GROMACS .gro file of N, CA and C in nm:
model
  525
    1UNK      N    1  -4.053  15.445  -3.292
    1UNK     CA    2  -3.993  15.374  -3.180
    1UNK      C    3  -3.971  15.472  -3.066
    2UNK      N    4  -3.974  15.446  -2.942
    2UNK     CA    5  -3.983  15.526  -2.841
    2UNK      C    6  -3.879  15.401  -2.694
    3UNK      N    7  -3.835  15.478  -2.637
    3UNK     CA    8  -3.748  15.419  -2.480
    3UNK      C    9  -3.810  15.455  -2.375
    4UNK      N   10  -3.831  15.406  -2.329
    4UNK     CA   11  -3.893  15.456  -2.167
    4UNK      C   12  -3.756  15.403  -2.041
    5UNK      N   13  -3.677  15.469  -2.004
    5UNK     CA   14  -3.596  15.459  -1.900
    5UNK      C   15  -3.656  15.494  -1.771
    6UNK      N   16  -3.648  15.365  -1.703
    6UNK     CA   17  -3.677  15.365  -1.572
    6UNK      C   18  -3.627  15.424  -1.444
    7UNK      N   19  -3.627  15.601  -1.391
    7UNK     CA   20  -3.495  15.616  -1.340
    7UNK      C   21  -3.521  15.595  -1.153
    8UNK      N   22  -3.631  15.530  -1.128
    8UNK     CA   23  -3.632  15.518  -0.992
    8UNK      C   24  -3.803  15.499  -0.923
    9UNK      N   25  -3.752  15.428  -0.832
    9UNK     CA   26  -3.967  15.432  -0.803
    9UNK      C   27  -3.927  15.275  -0.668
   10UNK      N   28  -3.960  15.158  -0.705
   10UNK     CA   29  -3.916  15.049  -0.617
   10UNK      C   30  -3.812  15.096  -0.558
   11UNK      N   31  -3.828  15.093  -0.380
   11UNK     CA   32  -3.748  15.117  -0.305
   11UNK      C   33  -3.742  15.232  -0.245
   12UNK      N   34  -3.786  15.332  -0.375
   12UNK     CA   35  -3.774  15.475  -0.351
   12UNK      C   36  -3.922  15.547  -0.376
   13UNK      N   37  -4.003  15.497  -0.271
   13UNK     CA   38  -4.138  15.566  -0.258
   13UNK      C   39  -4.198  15.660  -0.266
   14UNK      N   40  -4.112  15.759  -0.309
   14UNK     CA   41  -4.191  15.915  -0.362
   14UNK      C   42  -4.232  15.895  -0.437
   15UNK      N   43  -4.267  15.825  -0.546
   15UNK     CA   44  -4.330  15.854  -0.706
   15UNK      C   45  -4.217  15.771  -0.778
   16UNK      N   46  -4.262  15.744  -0.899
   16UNK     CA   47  -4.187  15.705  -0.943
   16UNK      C   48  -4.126  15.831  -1.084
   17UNK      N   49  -4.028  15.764  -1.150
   17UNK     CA   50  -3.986  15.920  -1.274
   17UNK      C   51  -3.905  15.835  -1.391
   18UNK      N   52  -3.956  15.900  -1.480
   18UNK     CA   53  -3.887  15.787  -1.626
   18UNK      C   54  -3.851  15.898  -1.716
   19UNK      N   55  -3.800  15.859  -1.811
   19UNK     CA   56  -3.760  15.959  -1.900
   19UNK      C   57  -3.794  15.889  -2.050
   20UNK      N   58  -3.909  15.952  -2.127
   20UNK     CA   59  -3.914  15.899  -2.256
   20UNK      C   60  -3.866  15.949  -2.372
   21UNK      N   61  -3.756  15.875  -2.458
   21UNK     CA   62  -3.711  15.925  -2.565
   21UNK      C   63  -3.778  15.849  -2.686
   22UNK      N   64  -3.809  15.950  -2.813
   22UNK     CA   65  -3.840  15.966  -2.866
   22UNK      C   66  -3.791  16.037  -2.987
   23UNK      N   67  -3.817  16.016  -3.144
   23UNK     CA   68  -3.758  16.042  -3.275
   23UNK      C   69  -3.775  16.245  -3.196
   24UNK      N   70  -3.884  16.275  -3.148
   24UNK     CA   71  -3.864  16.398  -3.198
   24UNK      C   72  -3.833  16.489  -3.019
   25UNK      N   73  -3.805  16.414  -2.949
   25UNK     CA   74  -3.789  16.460  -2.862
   25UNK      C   75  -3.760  16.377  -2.704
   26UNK      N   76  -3.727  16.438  -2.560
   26UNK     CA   77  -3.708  16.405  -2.426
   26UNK      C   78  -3.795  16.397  -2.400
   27UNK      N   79  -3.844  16.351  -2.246
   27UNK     CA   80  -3.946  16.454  -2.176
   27UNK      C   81  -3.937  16.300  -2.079
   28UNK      N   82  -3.907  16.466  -1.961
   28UNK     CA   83  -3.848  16.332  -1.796
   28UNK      C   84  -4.011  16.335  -1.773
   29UNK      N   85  -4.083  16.233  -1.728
   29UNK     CA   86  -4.193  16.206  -1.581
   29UNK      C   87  -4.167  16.193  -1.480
   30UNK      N   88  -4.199  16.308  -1.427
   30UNK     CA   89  -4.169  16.314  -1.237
   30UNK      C   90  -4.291  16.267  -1.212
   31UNK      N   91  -4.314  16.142  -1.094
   31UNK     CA   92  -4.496  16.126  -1.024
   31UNK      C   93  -4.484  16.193  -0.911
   32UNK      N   94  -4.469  16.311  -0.928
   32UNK     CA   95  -4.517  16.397  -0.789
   32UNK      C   96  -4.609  16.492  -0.772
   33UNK      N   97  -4.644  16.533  -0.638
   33UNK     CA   98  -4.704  16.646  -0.628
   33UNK      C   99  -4.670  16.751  -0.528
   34UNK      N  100  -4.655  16.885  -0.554
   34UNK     CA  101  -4.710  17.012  -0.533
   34UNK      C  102  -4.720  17.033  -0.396
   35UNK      N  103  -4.669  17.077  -0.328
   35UNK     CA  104  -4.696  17.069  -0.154
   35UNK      C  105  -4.716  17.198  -0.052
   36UNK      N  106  -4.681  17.277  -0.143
   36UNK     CA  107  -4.746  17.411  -0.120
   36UNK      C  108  -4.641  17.514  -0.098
   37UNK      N  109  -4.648  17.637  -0.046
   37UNK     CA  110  -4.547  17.742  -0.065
   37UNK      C  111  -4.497  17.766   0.064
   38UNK      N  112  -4.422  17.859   0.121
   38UNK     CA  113  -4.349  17.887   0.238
   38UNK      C  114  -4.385  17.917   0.342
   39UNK      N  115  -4.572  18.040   0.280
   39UNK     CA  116  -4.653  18.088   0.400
   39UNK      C  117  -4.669  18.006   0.479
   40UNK      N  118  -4.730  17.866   0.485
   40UNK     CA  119  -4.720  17.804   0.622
   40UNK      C  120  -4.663  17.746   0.755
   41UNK      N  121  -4.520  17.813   0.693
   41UNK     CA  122  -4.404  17.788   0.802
   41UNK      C  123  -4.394  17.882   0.906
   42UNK      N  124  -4.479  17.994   0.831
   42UNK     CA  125  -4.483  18.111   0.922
   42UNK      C  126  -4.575  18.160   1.027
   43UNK      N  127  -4.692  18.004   0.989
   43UNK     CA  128  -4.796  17.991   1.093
   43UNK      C  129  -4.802  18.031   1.251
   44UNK      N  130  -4.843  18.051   1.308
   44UNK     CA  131  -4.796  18.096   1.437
   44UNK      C  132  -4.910  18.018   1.542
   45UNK      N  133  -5.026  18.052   1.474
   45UNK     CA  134  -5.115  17.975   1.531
   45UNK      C  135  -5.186  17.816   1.464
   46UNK      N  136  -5.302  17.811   1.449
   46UNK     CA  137  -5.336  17.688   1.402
   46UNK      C  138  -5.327  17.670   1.298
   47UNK      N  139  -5.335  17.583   1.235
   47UNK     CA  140  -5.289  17.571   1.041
   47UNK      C  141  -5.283  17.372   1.025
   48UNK      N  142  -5.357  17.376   0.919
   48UNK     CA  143  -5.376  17.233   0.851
   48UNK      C  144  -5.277  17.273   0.712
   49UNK      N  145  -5.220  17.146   0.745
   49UNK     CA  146  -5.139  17.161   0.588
   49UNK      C  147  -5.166  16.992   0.558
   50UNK      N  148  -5.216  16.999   0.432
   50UNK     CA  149  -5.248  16.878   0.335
   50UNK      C  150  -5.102  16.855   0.252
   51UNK      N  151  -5.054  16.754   0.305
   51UNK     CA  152  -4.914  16.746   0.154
   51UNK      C  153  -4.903  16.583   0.100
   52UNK      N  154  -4.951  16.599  -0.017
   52UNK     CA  155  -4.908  16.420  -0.101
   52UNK      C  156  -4.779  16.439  -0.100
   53UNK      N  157  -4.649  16.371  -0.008
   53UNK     CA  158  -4.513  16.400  -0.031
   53UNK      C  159  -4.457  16.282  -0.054
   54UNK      N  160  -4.503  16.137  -0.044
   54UNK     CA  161  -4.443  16.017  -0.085
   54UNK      C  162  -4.379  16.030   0.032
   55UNK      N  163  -4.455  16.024   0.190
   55UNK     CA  164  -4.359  15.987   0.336
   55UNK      C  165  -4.291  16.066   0.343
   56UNK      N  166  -4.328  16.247   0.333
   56UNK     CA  167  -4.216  16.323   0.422
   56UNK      C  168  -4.084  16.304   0.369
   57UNK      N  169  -4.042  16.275   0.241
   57UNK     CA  170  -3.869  16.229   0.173
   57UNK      C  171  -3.851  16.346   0.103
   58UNK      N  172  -3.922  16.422   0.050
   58UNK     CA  173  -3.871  16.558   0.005
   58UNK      C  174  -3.994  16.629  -0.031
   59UNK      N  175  -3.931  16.736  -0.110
   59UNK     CA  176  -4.068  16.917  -0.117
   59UNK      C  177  -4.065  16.959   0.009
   60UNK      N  178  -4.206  17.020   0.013
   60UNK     CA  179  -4.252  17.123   0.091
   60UNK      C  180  -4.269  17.085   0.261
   61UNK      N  181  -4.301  16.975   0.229
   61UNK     CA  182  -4.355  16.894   0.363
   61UNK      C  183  -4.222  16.861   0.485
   62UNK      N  184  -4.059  16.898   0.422
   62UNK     CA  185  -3.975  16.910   0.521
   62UNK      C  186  -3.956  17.021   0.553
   63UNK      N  187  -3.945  17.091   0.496
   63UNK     CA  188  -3.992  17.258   0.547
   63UNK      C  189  -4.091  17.286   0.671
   64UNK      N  190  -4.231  17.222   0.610
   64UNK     CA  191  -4.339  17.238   0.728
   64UNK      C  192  -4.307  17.149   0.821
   65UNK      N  193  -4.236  17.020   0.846
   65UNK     CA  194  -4.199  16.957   0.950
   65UNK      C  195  -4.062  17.010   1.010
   66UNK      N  196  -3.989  17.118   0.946
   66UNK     CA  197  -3.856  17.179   1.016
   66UNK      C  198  -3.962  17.265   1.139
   67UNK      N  199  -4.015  17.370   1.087
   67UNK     CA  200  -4.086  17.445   1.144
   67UNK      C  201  -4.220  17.418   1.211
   68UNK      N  202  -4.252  17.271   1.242
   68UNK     CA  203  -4.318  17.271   1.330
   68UNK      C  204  -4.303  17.144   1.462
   69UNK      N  205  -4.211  17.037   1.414
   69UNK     CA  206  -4.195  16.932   1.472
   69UNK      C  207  -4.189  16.941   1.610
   70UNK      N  208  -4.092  17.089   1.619
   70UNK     CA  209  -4.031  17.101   1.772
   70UNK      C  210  -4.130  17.187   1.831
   71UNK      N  211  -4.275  17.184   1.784
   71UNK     CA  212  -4.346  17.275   1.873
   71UNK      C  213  -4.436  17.166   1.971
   72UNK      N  214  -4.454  17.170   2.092
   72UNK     CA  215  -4.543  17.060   2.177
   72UNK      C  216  -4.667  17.043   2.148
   73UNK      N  217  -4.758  17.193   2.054
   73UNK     CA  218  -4.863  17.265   2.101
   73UNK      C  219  -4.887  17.181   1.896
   74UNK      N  220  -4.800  17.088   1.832
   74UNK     CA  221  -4.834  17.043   1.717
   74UNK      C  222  -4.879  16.932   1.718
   75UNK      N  223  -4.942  16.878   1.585
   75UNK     CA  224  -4.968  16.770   1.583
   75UNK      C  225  -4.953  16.738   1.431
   76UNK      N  226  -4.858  16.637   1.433
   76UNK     CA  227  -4.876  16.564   1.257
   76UNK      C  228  -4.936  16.406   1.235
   77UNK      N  229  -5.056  16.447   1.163
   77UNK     CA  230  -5.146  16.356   1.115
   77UNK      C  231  -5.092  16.226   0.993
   78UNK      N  232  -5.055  16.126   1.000
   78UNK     CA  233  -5.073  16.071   0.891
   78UNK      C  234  -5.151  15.972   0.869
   79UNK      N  235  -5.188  16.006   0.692
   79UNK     CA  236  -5.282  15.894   0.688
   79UNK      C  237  -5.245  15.790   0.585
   80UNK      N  238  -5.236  15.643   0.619
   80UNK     CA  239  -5.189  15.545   0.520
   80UNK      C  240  -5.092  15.533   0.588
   81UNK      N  241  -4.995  15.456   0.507
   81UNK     CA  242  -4.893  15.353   0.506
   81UNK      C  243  -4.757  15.435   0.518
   82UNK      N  244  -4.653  15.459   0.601
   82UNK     CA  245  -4.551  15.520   0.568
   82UNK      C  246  -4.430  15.398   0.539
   83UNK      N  247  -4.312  15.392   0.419
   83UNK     CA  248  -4.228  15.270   0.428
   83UNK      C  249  -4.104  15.258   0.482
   84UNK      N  250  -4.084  15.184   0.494
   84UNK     CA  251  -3.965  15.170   0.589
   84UNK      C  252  -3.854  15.247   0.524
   85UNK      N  253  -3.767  15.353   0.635
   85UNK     CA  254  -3.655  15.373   0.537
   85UNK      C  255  -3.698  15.552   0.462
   86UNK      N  256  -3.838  15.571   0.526
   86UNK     CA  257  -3.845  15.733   0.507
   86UNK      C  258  -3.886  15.832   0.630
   87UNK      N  259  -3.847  15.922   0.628
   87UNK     CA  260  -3.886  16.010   0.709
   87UNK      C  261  -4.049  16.025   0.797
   88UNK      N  262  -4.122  15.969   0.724
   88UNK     CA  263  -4.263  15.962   0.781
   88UNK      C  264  -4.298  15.812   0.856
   89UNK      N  265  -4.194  15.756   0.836
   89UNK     CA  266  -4.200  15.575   0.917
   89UNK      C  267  -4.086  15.584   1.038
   90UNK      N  268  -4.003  15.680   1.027
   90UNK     CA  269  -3.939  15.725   1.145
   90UNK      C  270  -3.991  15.766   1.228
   91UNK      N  271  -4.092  15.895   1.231
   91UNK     CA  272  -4.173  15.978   1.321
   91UNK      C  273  -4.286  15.873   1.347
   92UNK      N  274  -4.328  15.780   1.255
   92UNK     CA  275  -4.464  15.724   1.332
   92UNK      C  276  -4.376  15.592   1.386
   93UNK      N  277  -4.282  15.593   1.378
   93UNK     CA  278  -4.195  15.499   1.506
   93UNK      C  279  -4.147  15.533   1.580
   94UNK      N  280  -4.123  15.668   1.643
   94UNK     CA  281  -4.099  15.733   1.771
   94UNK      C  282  -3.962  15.803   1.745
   95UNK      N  283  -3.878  15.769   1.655
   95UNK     CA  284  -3.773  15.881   1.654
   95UNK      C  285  -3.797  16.004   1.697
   96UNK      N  286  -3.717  16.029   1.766
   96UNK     CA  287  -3.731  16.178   1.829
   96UNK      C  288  -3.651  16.304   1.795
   97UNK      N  289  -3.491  16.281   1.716
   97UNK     CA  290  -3.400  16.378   1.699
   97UNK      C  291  -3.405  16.349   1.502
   98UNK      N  292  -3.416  16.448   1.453
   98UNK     CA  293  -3.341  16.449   1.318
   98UNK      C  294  -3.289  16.584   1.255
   99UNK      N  295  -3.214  16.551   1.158
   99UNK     CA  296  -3.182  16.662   1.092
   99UNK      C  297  -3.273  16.689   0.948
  100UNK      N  298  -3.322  16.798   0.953
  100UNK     CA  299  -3.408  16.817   0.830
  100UNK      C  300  -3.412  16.949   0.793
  101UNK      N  301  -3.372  16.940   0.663
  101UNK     CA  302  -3.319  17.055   0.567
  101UNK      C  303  -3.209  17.161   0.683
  102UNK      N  304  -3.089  17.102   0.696
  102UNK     CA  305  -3.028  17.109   0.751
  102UNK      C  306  -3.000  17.185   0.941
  103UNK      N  307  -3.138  17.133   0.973
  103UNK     CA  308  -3.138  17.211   1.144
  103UNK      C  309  -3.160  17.071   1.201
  104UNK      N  310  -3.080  17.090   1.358
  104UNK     CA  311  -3.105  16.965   1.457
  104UNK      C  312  -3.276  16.993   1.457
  105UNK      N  313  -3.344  16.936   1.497
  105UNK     CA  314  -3.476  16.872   1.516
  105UNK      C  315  -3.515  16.800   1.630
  106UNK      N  316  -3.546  16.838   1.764
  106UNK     CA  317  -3.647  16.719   1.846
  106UNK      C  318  -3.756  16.734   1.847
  107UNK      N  319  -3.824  16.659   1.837
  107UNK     CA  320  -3.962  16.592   1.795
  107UNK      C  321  -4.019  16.620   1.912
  108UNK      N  322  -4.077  16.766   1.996
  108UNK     CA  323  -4.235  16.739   2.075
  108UNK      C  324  -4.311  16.719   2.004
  109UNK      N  325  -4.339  16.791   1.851
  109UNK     CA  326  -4.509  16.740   1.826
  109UNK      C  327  -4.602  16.641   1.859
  110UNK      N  328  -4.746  16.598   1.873
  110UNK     CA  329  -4.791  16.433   1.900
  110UNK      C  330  -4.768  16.412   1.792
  111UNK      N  331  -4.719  16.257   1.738
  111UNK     CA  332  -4.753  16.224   1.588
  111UNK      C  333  -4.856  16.114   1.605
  112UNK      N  334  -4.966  16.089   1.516
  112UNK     CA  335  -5.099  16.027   1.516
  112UNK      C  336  -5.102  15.987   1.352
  113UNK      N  337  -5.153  15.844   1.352
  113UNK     CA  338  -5.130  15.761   1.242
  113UNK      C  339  -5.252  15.704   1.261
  114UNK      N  340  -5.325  15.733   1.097
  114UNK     CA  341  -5.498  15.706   1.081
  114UNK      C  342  -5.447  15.589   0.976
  115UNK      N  343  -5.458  15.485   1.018
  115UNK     CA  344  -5.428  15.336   0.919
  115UNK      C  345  -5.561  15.322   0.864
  116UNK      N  346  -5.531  15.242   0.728
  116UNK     CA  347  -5.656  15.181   0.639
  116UNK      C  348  -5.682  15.240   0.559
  117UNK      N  349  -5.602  15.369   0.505
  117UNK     CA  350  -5.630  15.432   0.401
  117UNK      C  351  -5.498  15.446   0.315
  118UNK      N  352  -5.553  15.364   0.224
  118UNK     CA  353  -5.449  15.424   0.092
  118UNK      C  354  -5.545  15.436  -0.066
  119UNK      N  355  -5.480  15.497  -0.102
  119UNK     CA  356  -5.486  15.503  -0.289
  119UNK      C  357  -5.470  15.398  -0.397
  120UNK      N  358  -5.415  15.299  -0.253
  120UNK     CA  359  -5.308  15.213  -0.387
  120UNK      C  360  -5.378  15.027  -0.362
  121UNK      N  361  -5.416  14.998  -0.435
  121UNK     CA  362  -5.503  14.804  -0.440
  121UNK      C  363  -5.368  14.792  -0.395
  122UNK      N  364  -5.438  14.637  -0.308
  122UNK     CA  365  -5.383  14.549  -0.259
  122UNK      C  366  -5.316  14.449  -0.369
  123UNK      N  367  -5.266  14.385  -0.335
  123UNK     CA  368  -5.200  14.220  -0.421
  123UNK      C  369  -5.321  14.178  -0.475
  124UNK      N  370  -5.427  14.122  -0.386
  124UNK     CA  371  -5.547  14.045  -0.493
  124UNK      C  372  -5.606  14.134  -0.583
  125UNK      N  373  -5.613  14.214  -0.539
  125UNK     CA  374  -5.732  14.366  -0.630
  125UNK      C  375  -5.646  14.399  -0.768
  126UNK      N  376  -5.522  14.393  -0.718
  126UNK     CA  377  -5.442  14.421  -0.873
  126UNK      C  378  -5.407  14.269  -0.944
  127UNK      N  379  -5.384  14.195  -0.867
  127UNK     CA  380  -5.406  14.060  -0.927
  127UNK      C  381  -5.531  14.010  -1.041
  128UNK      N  382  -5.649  14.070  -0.957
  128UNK     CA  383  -5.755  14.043  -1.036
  128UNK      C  384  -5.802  14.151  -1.182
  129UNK      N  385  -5.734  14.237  -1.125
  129UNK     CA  386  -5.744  14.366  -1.241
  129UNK      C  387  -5.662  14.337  -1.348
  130UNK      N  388  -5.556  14.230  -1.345
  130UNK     CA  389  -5.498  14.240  -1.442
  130UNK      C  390  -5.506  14.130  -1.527
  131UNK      N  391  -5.562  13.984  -1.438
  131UNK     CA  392  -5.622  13.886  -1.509
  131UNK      C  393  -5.731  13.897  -1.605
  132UNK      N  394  -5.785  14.044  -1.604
  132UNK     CA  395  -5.896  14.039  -1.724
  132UNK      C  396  -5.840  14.108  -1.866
  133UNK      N  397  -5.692  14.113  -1.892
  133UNK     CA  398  -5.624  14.204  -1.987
  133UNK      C  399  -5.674  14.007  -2.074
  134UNK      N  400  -5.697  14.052  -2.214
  134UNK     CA  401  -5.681  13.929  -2.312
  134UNK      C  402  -5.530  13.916  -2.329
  135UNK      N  403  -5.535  13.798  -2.390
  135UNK     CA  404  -5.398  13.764  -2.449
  135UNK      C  405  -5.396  13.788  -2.620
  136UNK      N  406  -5.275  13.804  -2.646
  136UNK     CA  407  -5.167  13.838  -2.601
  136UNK      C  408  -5.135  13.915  -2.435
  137UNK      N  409  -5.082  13.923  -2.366
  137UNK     CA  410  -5.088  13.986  -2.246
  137UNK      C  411  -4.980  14.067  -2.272
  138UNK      N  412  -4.971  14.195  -2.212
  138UNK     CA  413  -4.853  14.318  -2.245
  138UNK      C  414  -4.776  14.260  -2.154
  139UNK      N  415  -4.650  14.297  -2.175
  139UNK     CA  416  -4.527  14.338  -2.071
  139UNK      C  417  -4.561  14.362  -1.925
  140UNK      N  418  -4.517  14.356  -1.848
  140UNK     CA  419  -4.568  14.361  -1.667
  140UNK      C  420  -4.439  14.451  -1.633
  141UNK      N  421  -4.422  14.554  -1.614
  141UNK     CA  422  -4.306  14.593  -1.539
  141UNK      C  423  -4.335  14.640  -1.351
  142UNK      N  424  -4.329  14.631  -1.270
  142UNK     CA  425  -4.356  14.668  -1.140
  142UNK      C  426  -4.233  14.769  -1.144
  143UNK      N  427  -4.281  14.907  -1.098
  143UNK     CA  428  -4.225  14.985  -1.073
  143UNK      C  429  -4.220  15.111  -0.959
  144UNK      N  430  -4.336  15.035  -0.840
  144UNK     CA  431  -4.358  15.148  -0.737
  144UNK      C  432  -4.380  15.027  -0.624
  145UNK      N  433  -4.331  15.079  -0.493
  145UNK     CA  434  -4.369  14.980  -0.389
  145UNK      C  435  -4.220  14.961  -0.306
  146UNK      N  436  -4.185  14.902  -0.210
  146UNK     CA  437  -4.122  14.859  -0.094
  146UNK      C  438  -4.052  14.705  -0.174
  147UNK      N  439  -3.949  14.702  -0.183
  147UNK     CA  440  -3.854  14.564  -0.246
  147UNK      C  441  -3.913  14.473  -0.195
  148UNK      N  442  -3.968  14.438  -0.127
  148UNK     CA  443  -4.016  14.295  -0.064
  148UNK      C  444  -4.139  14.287  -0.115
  149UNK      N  445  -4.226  14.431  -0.147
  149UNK     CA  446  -4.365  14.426  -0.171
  149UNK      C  447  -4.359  14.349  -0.337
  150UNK      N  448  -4.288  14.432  -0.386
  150UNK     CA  449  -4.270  14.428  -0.536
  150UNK      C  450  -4.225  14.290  -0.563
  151UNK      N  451  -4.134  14.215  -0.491
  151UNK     CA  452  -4.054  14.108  -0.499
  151UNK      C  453  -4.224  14.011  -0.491
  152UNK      N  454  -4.303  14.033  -0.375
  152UNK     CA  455  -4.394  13.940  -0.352
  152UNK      C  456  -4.520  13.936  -0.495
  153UNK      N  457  -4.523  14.055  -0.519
  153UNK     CA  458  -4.648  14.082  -0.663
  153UNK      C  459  -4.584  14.017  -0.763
  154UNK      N  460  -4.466  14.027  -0.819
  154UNK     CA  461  -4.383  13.968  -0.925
  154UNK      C  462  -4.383  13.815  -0.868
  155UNK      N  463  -4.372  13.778  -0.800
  155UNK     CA  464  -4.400  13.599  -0.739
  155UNK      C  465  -4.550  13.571  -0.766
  156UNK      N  466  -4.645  13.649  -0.670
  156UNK     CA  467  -4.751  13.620  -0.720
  156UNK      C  468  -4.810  13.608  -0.932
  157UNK      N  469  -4.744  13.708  -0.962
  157UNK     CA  470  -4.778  13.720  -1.103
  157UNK      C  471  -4.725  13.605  -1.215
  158UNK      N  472  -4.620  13.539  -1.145
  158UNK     CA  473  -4.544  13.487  -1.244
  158UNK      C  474  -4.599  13.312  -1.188
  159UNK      N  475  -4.682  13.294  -1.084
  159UNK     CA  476  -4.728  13.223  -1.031
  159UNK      C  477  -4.906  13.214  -1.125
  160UNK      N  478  -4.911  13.311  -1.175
  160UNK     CA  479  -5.073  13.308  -1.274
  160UNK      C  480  -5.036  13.270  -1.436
  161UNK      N  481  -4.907  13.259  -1.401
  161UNK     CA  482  -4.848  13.266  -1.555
  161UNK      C  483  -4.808  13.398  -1.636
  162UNK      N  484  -4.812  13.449  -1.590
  162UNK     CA  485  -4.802  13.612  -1.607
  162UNK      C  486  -4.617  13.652  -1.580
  163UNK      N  487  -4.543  13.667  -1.673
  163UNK     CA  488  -4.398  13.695  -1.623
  163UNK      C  489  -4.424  13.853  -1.577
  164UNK      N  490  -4.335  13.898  -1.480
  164UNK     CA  491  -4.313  14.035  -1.452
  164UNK      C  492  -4.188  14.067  -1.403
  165UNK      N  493  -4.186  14.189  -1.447
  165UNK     CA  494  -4.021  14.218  -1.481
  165UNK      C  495  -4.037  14.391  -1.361
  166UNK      N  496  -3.957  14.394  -1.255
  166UNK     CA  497  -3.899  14.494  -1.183
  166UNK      C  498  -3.751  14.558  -1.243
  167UNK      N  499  -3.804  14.666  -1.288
  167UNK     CA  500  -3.689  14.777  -1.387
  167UNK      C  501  -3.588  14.820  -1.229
  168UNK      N  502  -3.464  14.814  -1.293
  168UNK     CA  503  -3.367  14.862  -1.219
  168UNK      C  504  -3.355  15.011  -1.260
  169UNK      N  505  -3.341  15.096  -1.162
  169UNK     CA  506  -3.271  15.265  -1.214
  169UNK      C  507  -3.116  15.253  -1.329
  170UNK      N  508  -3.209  15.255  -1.415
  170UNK     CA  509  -3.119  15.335  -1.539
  170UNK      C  510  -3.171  15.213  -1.658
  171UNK      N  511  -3.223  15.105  -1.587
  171UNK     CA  512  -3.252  15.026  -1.750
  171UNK      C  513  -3.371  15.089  -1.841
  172UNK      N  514  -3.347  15.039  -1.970
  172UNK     CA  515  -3.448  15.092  -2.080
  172UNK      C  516  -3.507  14.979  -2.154
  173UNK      N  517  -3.619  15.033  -2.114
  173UNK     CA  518  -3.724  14.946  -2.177
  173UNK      C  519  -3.763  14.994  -2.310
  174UNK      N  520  -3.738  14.911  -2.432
  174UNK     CA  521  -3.760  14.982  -2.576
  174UNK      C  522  -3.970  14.919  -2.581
  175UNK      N  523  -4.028  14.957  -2.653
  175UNK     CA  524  -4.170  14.933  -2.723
  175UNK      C  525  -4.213  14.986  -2.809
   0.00000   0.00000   0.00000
C-alpha cells in the first residue's frame, strides 16, 4: 500500500510536488527545474538566459530578473502562457515597480511575449487522450493548471462520464 499526498500544483503554477509514503520509506516530488547559477547576474554585457521557472515565482530566474529588469539596454523574452497571479503575468501586463528577492525594482527592460507555445494539450487533446484508456477507467485527479482551468477540464470530464477529482493541498490519496 502506498499514499500519495497532494501538497500543491492547481492554483500554484510552478510544478506541482507530492509526497509518497510508503511501507519502506518518504520521498517528496518536486516538478521543477534547475535555472542556473549566479554567474549570470554578473553579466555586464549581452547574455541569454533560458529558465523553465513556472512564471518567474521562484529559483534562479528572480535573481536574473533582480539584476536585470532595471537595465533599459534589457530585454525579457517570454514564451507561452504566463497565469494570473505570478510574477511573469505581471511584467507581461505592464507592472512597472516590484520587490524581488528583497530590492525595490523598476522595470526599464522591454518585456516581449511570443504566444502559441506551450508544452501543455489543450482541453480537447487531453480530452481525447484520455477517452482511449479502457474501462475499468483509473481515478482522474487534476492537479496542475489555473482554478478556473482545472474547474473547466473536471466539467468537461465528468460531462464524458468520466468523474474527476481536483486534490486539495494536504489531501491523501491512498492506491
Amino acid at each position: 500500500m502506498a499514499t500519495l499526498t497532494f501538497l500543491g500544483g492547481v492554483g500554484q503554477v510552478t510544478g506541482s510536488c507530492y509526497l509518497l509514503e510508503t511501507a519502506s520509506g518518504r520521498i517528496l516530488l518536486e516538478c521543477g527545474i534547475y535555472q542556473g547559477g549566479r554567474e549570470a547576474d554578473k553579466v555586464e554585457g549581452g547574455a541569454v538566459i533560458i529558465a523553465g521557472s513556472g512564471m518567474c515565482t521562484g529559483g534562479r530566474i528572480r535573481h536574473h530578473l533582480k539584476y536585470n529588469l532595471w537595465r533599459r539596454n534589457a530585454h525579457v523574452v517570454f514564451v507561452g502562457f504566463q497565469a494570473q497571479g505570478t510574477l511573469g503575468r505581471e511584467l507581461v501586463d505592464g507592472r512597472k515597480d516590484f520587490k524581488i528577492v528583497g530590492s525595490e525594482i523598476r522595470v526599464e527592460a522591454s518585456i516581449h511575449t511570443l504566444g502559441g507555445f506551450s508544452a501543455h494539450a489543450d482541453q480537447s487533446q487531453l480530452l481525447a487522450w484520455a477517452m482511449a484508456f479502457e474501462y475499468p477507467r483509473p481515478e482522474l485527479y487534476l492537479v496542475h493548471g489555473e482554478p478556473a482551468a482545472a474547474m473547466s477540464l473536471k466539467t468537461s470530464f465528468q460531462r464524458s462520464g468520466w468523474p474527476a477529482t481536483i486534490p486539495q493541498p494536504g489531501q491523501q490519496i491512498d492506491f
